[in-house]
Short mmCIF file of C-alpha atoms in Angstrom, two decimals:
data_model
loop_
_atom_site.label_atom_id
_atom_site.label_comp_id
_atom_site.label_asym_id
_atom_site.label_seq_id
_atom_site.Cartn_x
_atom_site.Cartn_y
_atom_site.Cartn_z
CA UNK B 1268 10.01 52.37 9.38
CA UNK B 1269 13.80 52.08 9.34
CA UNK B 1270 14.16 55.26 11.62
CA UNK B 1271 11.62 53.45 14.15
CA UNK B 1272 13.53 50.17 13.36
CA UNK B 1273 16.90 52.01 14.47
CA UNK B 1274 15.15 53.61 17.72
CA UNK B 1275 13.76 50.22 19.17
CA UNK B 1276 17.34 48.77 18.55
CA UNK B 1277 19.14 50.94 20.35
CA UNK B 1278 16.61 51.14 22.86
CA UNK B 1279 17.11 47.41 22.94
CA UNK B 1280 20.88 47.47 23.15
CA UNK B 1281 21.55 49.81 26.00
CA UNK B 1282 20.59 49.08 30.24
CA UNK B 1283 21.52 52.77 30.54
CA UNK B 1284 18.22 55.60 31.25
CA UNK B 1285 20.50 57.75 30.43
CA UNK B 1286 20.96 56.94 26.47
CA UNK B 1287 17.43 55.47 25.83
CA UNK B 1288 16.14 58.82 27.09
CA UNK B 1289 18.47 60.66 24.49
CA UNK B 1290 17.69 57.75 21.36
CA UNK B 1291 13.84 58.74 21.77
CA UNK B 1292 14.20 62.51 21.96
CA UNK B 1293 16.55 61.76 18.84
CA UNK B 1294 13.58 59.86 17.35
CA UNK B 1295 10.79 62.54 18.15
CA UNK B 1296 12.34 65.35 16.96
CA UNK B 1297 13.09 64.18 13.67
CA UNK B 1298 9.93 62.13 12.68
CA UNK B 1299 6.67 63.04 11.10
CA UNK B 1300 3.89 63.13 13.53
CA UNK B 1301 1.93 60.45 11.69
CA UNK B 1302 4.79 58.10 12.42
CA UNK B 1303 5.52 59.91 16.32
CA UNK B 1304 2.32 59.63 17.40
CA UNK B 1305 2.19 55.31 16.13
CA UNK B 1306 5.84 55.15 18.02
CA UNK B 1307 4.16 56.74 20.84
CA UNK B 1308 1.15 54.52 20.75
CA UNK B 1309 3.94 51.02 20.46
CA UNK B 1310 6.33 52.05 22.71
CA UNK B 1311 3.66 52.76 25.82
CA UNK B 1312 2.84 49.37 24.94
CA UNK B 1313 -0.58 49.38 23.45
CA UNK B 1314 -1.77 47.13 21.23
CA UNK B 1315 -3.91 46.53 17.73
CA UNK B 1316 -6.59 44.45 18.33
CA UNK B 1317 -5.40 41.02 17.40
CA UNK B 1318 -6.19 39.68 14.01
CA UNK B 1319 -4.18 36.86 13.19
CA UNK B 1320 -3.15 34.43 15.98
CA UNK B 1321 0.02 32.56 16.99
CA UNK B 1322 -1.46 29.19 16.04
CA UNK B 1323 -1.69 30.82 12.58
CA UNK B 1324 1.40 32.05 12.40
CA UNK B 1325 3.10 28.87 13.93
CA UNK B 1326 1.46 27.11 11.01
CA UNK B 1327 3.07 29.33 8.27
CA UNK B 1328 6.38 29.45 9.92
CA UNK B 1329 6.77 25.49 9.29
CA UNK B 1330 5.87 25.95 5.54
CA UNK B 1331 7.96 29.25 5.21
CA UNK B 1332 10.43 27.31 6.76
CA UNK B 1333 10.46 23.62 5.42
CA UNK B 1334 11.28 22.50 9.10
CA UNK B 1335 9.69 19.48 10.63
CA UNK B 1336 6.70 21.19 13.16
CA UNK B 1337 8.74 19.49 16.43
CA UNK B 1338 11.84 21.20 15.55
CA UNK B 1339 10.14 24.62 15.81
CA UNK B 1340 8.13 23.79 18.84
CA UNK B 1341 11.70 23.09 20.09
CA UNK B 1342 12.99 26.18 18.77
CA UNK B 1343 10.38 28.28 20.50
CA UNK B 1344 10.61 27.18 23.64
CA UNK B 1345 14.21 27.30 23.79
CA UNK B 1346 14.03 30.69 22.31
CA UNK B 1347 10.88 31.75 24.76
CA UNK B 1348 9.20 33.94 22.00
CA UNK B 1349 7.45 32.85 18.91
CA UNK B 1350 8.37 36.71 17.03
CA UNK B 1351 11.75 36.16 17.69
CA UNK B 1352 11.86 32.61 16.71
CA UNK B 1353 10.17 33.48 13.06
CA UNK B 1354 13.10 36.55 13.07
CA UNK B 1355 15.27 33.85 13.69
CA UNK B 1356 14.28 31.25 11.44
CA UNK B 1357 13.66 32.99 8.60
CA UNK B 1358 16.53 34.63 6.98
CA UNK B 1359 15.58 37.00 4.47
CA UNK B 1360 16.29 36.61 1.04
CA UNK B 1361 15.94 39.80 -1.09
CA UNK B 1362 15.93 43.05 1.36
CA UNK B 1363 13.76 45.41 0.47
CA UNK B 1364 15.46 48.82 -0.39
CA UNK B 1365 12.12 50.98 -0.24
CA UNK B 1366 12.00 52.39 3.39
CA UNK B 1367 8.21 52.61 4.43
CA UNK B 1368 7.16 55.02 7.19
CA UNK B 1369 5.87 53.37 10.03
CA UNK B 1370 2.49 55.14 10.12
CA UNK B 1371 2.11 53.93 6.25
CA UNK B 1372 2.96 50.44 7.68
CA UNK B 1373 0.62 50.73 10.05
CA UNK B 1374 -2.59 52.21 8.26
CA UNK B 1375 -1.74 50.69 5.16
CA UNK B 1376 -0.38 47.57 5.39
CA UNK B 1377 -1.14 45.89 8.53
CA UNK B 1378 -4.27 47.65 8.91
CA UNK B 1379 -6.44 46.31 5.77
CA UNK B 1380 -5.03 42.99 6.31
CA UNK B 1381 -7.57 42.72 8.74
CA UNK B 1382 -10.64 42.17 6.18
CA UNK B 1383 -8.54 40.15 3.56
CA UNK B 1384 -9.25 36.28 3.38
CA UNK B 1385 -6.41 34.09 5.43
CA UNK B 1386 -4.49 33.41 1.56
CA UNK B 1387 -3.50 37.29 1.28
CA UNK B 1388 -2.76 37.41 5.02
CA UNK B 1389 -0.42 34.45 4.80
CA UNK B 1390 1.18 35.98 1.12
CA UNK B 1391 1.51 39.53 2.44
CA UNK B 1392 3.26 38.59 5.83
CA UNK B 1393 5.59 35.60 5.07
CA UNK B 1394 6.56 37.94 2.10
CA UNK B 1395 7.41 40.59 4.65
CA UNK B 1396 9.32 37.44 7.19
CA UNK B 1397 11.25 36.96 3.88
CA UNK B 1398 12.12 40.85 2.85
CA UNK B 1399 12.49 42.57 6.36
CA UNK B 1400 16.15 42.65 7.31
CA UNK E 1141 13.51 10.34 22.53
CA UNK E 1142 12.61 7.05 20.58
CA UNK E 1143 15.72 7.63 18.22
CA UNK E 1144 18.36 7.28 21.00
CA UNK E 1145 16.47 4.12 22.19
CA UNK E 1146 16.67 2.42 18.35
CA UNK E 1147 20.31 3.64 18.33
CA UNK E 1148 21.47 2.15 21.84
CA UNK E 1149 20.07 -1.08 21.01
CA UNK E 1150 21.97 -0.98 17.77
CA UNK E 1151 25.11 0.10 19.75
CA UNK E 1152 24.29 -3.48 21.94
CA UNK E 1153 24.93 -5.14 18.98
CA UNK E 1154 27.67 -4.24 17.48
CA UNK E 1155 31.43 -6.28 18.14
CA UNK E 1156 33.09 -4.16 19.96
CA UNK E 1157 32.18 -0.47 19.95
CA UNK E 1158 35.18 1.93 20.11
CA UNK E 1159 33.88 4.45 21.93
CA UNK E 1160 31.61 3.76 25.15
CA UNK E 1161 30.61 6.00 27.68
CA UNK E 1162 31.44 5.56 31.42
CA UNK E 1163 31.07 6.67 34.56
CA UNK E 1164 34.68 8.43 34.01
CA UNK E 1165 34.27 9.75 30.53
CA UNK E 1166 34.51 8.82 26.89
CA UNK E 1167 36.47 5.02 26.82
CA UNK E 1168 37.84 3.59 24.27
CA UNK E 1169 38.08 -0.38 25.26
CA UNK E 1170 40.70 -1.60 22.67
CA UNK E 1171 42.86 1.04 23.15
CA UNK E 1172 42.56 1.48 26.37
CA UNK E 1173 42.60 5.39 26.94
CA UNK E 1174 39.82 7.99 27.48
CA UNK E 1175 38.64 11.08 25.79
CA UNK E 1176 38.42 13.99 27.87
CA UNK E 1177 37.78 12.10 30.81
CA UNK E 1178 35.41 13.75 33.88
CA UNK E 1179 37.77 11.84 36.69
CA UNK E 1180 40.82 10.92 36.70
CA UNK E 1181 42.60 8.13 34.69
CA UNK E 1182 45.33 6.91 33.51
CA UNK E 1183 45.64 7.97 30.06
CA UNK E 1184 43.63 11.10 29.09
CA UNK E 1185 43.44 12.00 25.13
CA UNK E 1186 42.59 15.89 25.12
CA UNK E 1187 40.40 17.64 22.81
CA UNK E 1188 41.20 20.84 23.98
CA UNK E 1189 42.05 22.50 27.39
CA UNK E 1190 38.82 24.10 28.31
CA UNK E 1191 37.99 23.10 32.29
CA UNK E 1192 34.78 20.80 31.06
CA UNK E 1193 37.76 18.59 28.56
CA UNK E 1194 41.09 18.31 30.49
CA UNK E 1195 40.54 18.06 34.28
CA UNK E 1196 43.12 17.46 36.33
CA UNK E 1197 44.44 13.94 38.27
CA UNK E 1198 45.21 11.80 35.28
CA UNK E 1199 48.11 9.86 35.19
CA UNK E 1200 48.70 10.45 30.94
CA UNK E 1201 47.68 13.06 29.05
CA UNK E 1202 47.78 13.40 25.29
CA UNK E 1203 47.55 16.65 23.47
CA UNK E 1204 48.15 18.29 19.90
CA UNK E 1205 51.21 20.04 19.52
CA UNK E 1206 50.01 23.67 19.22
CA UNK E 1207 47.98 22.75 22.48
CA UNK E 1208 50.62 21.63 24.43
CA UNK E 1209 51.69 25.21 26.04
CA UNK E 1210 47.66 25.94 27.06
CA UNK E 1211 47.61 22.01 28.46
CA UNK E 1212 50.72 22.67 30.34
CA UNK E 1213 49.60 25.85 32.12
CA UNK E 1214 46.14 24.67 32.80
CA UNK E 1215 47.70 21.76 34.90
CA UNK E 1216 50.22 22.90 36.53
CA UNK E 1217 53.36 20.94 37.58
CA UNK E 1218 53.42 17.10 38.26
CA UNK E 1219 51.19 16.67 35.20
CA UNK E 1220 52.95 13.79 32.46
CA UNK E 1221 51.66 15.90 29.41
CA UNK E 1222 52.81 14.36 25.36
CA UNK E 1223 51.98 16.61 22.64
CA UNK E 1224 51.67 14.66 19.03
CA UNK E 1225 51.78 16.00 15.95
CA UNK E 1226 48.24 17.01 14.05
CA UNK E 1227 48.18 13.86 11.74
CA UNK E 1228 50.70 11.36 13.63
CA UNK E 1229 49.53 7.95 14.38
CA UNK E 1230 50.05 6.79 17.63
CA UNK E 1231 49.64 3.49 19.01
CA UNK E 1232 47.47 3.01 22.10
CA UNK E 1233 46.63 -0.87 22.88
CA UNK E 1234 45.50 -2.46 19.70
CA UNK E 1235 44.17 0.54 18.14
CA UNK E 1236 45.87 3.32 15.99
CA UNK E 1237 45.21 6.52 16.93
CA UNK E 1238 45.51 10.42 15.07
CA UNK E 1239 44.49 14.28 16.21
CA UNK E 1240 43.30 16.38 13.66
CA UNK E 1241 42.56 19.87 13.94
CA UNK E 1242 39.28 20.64 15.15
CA UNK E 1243 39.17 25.19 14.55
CA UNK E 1244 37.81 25.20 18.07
CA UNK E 1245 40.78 27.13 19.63
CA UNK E 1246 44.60 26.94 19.88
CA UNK E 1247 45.40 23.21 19.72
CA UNK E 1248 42.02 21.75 19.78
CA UNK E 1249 41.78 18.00 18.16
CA UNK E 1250 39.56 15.72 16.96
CA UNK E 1251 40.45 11.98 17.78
CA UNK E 1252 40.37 9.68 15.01
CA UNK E 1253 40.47 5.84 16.22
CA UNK E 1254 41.20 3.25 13.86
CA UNK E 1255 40.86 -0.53 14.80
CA UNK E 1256 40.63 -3.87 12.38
CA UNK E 1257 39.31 -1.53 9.60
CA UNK E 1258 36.88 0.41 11.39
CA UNK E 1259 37.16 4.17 12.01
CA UNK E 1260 35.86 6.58 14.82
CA UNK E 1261 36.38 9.89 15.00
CA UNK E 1262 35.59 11.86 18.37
CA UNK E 1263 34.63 15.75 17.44
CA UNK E 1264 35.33 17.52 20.86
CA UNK E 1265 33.96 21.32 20.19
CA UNK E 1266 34.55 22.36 16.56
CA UNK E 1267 33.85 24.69 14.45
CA UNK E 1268 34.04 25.98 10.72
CA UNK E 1269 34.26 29.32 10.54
CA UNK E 1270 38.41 30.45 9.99
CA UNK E 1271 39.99 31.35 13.04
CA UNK E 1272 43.46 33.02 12.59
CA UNK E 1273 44.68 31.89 16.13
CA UNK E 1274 43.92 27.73 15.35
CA UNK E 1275 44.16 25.28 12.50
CA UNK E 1276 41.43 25.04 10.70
CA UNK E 1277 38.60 21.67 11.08
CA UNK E 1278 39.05 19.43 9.10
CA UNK E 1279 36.36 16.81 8.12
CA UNK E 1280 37.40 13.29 8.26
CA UNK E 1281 35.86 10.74 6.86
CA UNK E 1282 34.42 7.61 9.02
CA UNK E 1283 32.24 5.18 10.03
CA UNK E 1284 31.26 6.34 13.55
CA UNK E 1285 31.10 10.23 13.79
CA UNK E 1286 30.87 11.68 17.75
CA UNK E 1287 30.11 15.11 17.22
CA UNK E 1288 29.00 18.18 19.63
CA UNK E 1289 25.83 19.31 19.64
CA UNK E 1290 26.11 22.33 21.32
CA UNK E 1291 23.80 24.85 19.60
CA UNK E 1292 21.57 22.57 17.63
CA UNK E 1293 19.16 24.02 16.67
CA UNK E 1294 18.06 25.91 13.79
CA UNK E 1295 18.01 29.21 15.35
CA UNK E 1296 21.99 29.35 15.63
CA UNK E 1297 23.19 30.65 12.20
CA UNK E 1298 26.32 32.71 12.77
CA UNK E 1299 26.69 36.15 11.31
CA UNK E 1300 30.25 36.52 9.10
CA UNK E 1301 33.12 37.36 11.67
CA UNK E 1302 34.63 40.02 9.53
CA UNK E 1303 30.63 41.45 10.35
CA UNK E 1304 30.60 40.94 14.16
CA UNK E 1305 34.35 42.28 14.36
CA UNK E 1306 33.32 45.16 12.58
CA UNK E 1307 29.95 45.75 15.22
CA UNK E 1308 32.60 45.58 18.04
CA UNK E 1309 35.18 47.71 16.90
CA UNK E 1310 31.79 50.67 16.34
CA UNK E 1311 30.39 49.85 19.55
CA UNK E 1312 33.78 50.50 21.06
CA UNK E 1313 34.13 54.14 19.00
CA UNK E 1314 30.95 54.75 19.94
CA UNK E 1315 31.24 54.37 23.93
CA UNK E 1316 34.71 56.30 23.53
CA UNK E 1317 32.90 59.25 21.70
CA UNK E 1318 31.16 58.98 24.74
CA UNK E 1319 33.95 59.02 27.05
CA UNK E 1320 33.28 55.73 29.19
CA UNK E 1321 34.75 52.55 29.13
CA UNK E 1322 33.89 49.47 26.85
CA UNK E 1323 34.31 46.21 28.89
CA UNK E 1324 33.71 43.26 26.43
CA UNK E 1325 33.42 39.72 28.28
CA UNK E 1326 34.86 36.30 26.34
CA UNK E 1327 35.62 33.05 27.89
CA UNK E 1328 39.89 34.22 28.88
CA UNK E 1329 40.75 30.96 26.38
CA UNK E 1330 40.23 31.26 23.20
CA UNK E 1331 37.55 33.36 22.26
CA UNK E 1332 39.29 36.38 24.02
CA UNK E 1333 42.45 35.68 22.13
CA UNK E 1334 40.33 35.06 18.55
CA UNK E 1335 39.11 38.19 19.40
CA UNK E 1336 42.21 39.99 20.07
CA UNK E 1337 43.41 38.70 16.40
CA UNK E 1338 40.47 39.98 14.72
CA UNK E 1339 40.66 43.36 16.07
CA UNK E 1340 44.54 43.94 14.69
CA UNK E 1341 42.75 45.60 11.38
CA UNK E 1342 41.54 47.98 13.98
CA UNK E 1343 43.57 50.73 14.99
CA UNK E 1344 46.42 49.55 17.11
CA UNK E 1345 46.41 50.79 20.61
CA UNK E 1346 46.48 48.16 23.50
CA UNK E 1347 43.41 46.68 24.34
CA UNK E 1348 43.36 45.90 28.89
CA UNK E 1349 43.15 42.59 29.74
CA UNK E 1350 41.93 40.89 33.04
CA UNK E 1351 44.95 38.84 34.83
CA UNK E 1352 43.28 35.68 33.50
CA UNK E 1353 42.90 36.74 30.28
CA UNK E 1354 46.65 37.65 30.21
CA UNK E 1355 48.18 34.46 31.12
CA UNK E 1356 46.60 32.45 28.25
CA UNK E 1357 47.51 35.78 25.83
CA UNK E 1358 50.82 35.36 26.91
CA UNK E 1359 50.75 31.03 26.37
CA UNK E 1360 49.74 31.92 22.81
CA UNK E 1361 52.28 34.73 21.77
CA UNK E 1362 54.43 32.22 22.93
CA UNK E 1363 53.01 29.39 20.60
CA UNK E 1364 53.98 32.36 18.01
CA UNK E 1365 50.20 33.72 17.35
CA UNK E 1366 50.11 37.26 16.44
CA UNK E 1367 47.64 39.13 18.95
CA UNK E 1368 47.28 43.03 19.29
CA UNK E 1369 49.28 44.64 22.08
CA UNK E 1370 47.30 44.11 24.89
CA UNK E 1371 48.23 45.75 28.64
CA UNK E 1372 47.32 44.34 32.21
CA UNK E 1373 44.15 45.47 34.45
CA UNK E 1374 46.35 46.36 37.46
CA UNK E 1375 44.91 47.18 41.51
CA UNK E 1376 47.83 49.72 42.12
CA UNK E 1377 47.41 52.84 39.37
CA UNK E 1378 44.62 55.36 39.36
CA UNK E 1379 44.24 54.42 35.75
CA UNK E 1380 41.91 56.35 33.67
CA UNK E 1381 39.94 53.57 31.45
CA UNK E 1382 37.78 56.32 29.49
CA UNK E 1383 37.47 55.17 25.77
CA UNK E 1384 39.56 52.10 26.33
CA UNK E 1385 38.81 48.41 25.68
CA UNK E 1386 38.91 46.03 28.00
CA UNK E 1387 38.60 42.36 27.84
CA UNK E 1388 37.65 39.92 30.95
CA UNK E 1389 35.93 36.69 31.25
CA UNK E 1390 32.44 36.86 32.24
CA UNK E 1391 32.86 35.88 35.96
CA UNK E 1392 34.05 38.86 36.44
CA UNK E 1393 30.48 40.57 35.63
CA UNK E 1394 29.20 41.90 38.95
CA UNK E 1395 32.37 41.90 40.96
CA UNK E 1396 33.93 44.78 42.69
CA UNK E 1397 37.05 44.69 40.11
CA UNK E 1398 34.47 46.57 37.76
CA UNK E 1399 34.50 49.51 39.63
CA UNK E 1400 37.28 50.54 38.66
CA UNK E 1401 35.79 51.54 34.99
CA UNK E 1402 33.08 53.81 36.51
CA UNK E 1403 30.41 54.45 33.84
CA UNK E 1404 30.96 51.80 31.07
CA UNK E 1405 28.92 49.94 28.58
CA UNK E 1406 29.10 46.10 28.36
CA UNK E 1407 29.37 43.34 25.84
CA UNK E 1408 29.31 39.73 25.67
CA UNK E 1409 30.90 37.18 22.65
CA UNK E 1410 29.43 34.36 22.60
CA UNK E 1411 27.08 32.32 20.47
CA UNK E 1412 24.21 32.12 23.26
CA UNK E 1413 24.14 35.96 22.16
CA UNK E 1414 22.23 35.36 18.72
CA UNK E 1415 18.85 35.24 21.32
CA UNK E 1416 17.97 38.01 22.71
CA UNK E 1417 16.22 36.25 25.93
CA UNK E 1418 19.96 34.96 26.63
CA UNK E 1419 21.40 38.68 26.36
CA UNK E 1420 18.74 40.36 28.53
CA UNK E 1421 18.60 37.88 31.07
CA UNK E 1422 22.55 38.19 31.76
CA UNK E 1423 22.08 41.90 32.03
CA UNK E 1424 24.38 43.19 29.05
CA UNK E 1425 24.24 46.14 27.11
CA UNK E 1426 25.15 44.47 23.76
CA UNK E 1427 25.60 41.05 22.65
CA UNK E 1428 27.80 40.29 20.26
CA UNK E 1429 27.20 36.74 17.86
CA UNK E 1430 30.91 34.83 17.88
CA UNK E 1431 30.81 31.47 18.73
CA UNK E 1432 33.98 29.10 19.07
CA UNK E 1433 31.06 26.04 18.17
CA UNK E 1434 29.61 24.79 14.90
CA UNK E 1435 26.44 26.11 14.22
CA UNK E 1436 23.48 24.40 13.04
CA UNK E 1437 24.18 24.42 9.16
CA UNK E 1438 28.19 23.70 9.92
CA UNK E 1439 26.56 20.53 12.45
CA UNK E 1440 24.25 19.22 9.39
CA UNK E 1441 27.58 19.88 6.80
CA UNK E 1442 30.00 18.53 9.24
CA UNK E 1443 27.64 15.21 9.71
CA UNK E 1444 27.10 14.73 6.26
CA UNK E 1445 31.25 15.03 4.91
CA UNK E 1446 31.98 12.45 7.49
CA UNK E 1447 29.72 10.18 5.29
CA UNK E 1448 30.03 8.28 8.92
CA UNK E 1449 27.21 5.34 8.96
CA UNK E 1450 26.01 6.33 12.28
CA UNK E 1451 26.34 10.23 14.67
CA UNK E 1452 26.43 9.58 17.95
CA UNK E 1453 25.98 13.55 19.73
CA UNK E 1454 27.62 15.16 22.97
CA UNK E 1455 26.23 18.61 24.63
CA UNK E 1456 23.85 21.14 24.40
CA UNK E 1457 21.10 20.10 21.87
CA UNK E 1458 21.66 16.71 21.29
CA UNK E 1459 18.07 14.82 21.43
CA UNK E 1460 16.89 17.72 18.35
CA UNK E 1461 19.80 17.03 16.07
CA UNK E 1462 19.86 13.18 16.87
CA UNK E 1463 16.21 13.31 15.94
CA UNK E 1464 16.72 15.29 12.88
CA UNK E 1465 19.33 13.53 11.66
CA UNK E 1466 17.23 10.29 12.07
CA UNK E 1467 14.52 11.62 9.94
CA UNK E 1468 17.51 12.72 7.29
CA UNK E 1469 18.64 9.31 6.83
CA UNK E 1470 21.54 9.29 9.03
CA UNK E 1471 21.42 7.10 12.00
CA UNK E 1472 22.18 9.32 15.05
CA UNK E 1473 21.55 9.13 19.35
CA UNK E 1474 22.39 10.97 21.97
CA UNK E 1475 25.06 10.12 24.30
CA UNK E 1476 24.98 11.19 27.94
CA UNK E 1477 28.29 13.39 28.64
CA UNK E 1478 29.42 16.06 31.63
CA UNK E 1479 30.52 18.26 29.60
CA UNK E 1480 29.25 22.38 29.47
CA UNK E 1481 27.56 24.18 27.10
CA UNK E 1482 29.89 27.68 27.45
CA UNK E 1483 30.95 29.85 24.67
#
């Protein structure tokens, strides 16, 4: 996912056509078509269906981060985006090394979290909060 | 908003605070000065000489030594300015009175009040990360701490500088690769010239400077701070600013004077820059995470070395660390100030 990871950031840090235009012929070219076609999918903006809410994840983002619940609430709207906050919040603590392609991510990971019980939802994805650079 | 309630009462009670707020800044009633005063008065104590702390029309002004060049030019003429030494009492009315470095930028203080055995000590903007252009903070101890609160909250961790130098100087290789210009925007006092410092382990050609950014480059090469050669933006040459570096303050964003750089990628420094919201609304290309304030683990440290009995906050986030603070054990409360939240 790093490759993808690398895309969406430089997609992020440029205003110019120009260069993002360039960054995602870059990232086409090079990647698998299991992991194109799932950049494809993301960056036109579609969506999984949603499994796991923000109420849920607001809740695990005060235990993962021993804050007191209004200091988060503060957080979040000063930051205007719960993802970000959680990004922002939670530093991570042991980078993974292993780099996962995004389609794997995708089928593999976020996909059969869907039918797992709320205990190895919470486990899998604060583990991923705390090992995702 | 129920902690700065408890606190004010307890602030009713006390003798004689040292520190009050009124309508004309940060009072001191013993000793009979301000503290970065918002109107004029007739003797100012400076923090540091950013527009929001030293405004002009006092009578007095106090400043620290290193400061005292930076104080001088903001004012103008006609301005009675006394530089002290960082540690050197000073007596003001009946209380005794010290600046200590604060690491904010060149000549920043912190104002420690002492007065029948009690001690205050006033912040202004700090921060603990080294800075080779200004003294380094240092935490005094007391029984009243008024600190800034400018990015409180736990979202504002600050990346290493040596890390955040080292993203400039590749984002500025990168756009010359390209063959446009790299126009990075930092307040023209202090973060421009921090920045400037930092860069000397970079390669060693001059970096451009906006006029404004020049004349406090120049104030601190004359305090003796080493900065990289640096030449002037000038109106007269057809100056070709492919691959070069340019620093100006952020006002200058959106102006005709850009157009002399033709294509060019932009930057800002500044600790608002660690959310991307912040970055995206102001229309930059990159943001870059360098902050002249404390951040939220340096405000919580910073509190707790004081060992002061009692926080009272300034700026930006104030309510959310006086609250937090509260619930740590520390008594804390906002106070009401004028003063900005730029970085």
């Amino acid at each position: 996912m790093r490759a993808f990871a690398s895309l969406y950031e430089e997609l992020d840090t440029t205003t110019s056509t120009n260069l993002k235009l360039a960054a995602m012929v870059r990232y086409f070219r090079a990647a698998p078509p299991a992991d194109a076609a799932w950049a494809a999918y993301i960056l036109s903006g579609r969506r999984l269906k949603r499994f796991i809410g923000p109420t849920t994840l607001f809740e695990w983002l005060i235990e993962a981060s021993a804050l007191p619940r209004w200091l988060i609430e503060e957080a979040v709207s000063s930051v205007g985006d719960l993802a970000e906050t959680i990004a922002l919040l939670i530093a991570p603590e042991d980078v993974a090394s292993e780099d996962v392609p995004l389609a794997t991510w995708v089928n593999k990971r976020l996909l059969t979290l869907r039918d797992a019980d709320e205990s190895r939802q919470k486990a899998e994805i604060v583990g991923w909060w705390r090992s995702l650079p | 908003m129920h902690c700065a309630c408890r606190v004010s009462r307890s602030l009713n009670t006390e003798s004689q605070p040292l520190i009050t707020v009124t309508p004309r800044g940060l009072y001191c009633p013993p000793g009979d000065f301000y503290i970065d005063p918002w109107q004029p008065v007739q003797t100012a104590l400076i923090t540091h000489a950013h527009g929001d702390h030293l405004r002009h029309g006092s009578a007095r002004y106090i400043v620290a030594r290193p400061g005292e060049g930076i104080a001088r030019q903001r004012l103008g003429s006609g301005h009675a300015v006394m530089a002290v030494d960082y540690g050197a009492a000073l007596a003001l009315g009946g209380v005794r009175v010290s600046l200590h470095p604060a690491g904010h930028i060149l000549g920043s203080a912190q104002v420690r009040i002492e007065h029948e055995g009690r001690v205050w000590v006033v912040s202004g903007d700090y921060k603990r990360q080294p800075d080779p252009t200004c003294a380094p903070f240092q935490p005094l101890e007391c029984d009243v701490f008024v600190s800034e609160a400018t990015f409180a909250l736990p979202v504002y961790r600050w990346p290493p500088t040596s890390q955040v130098i080292a993203e400039i100087a590749q984002w500025w290789q990168a756009n010359r690769e390209r063959g446009i210009a790299s126009v990075l925007f930092c307040y023209a006092l202090g973060k421009a010239q921090r920045v400037l410092a930092e860069l000397q382990a970079f390669a060693d050609e001059p970096i451009y400077l906006h006029g404004s950014v020049t004349t406090c480059t120049e104030t601190y090469r004359r305090a003796g701070i080493k900065l990289r050669p640096t030449l002037t933006v000038t109106s007269e040459r057809k100056k070709d600013y492919r691959g070069a570096l340019i620093i100006a303050p952020p006002g200058a964003s959106g102006t005709p004077w850009m157009r002399r750089f033709g294509e060019h990628s932009s930057a800002f420094c500044s600790g608002w820059m660690r959310v991307r919201g912040d970055r995206r609304r102001r229309g930059y290309d990159r943001g870059f995470v360098l902050s002249d304030h404390a951040d939220w683990p340096a405000l919580l440290e910073t509190c707790r070395a004081t060992r002061a009995r009692r926080v009272l906050l300034t700026h930006g986030h104030s309510d959310a660390l006086a609250r937090y603070l509260n619930e740590q054990g520390i008594e804390a409360a906002a106070l009401e100030t004028a003063y900005g939240a730029e970085d």
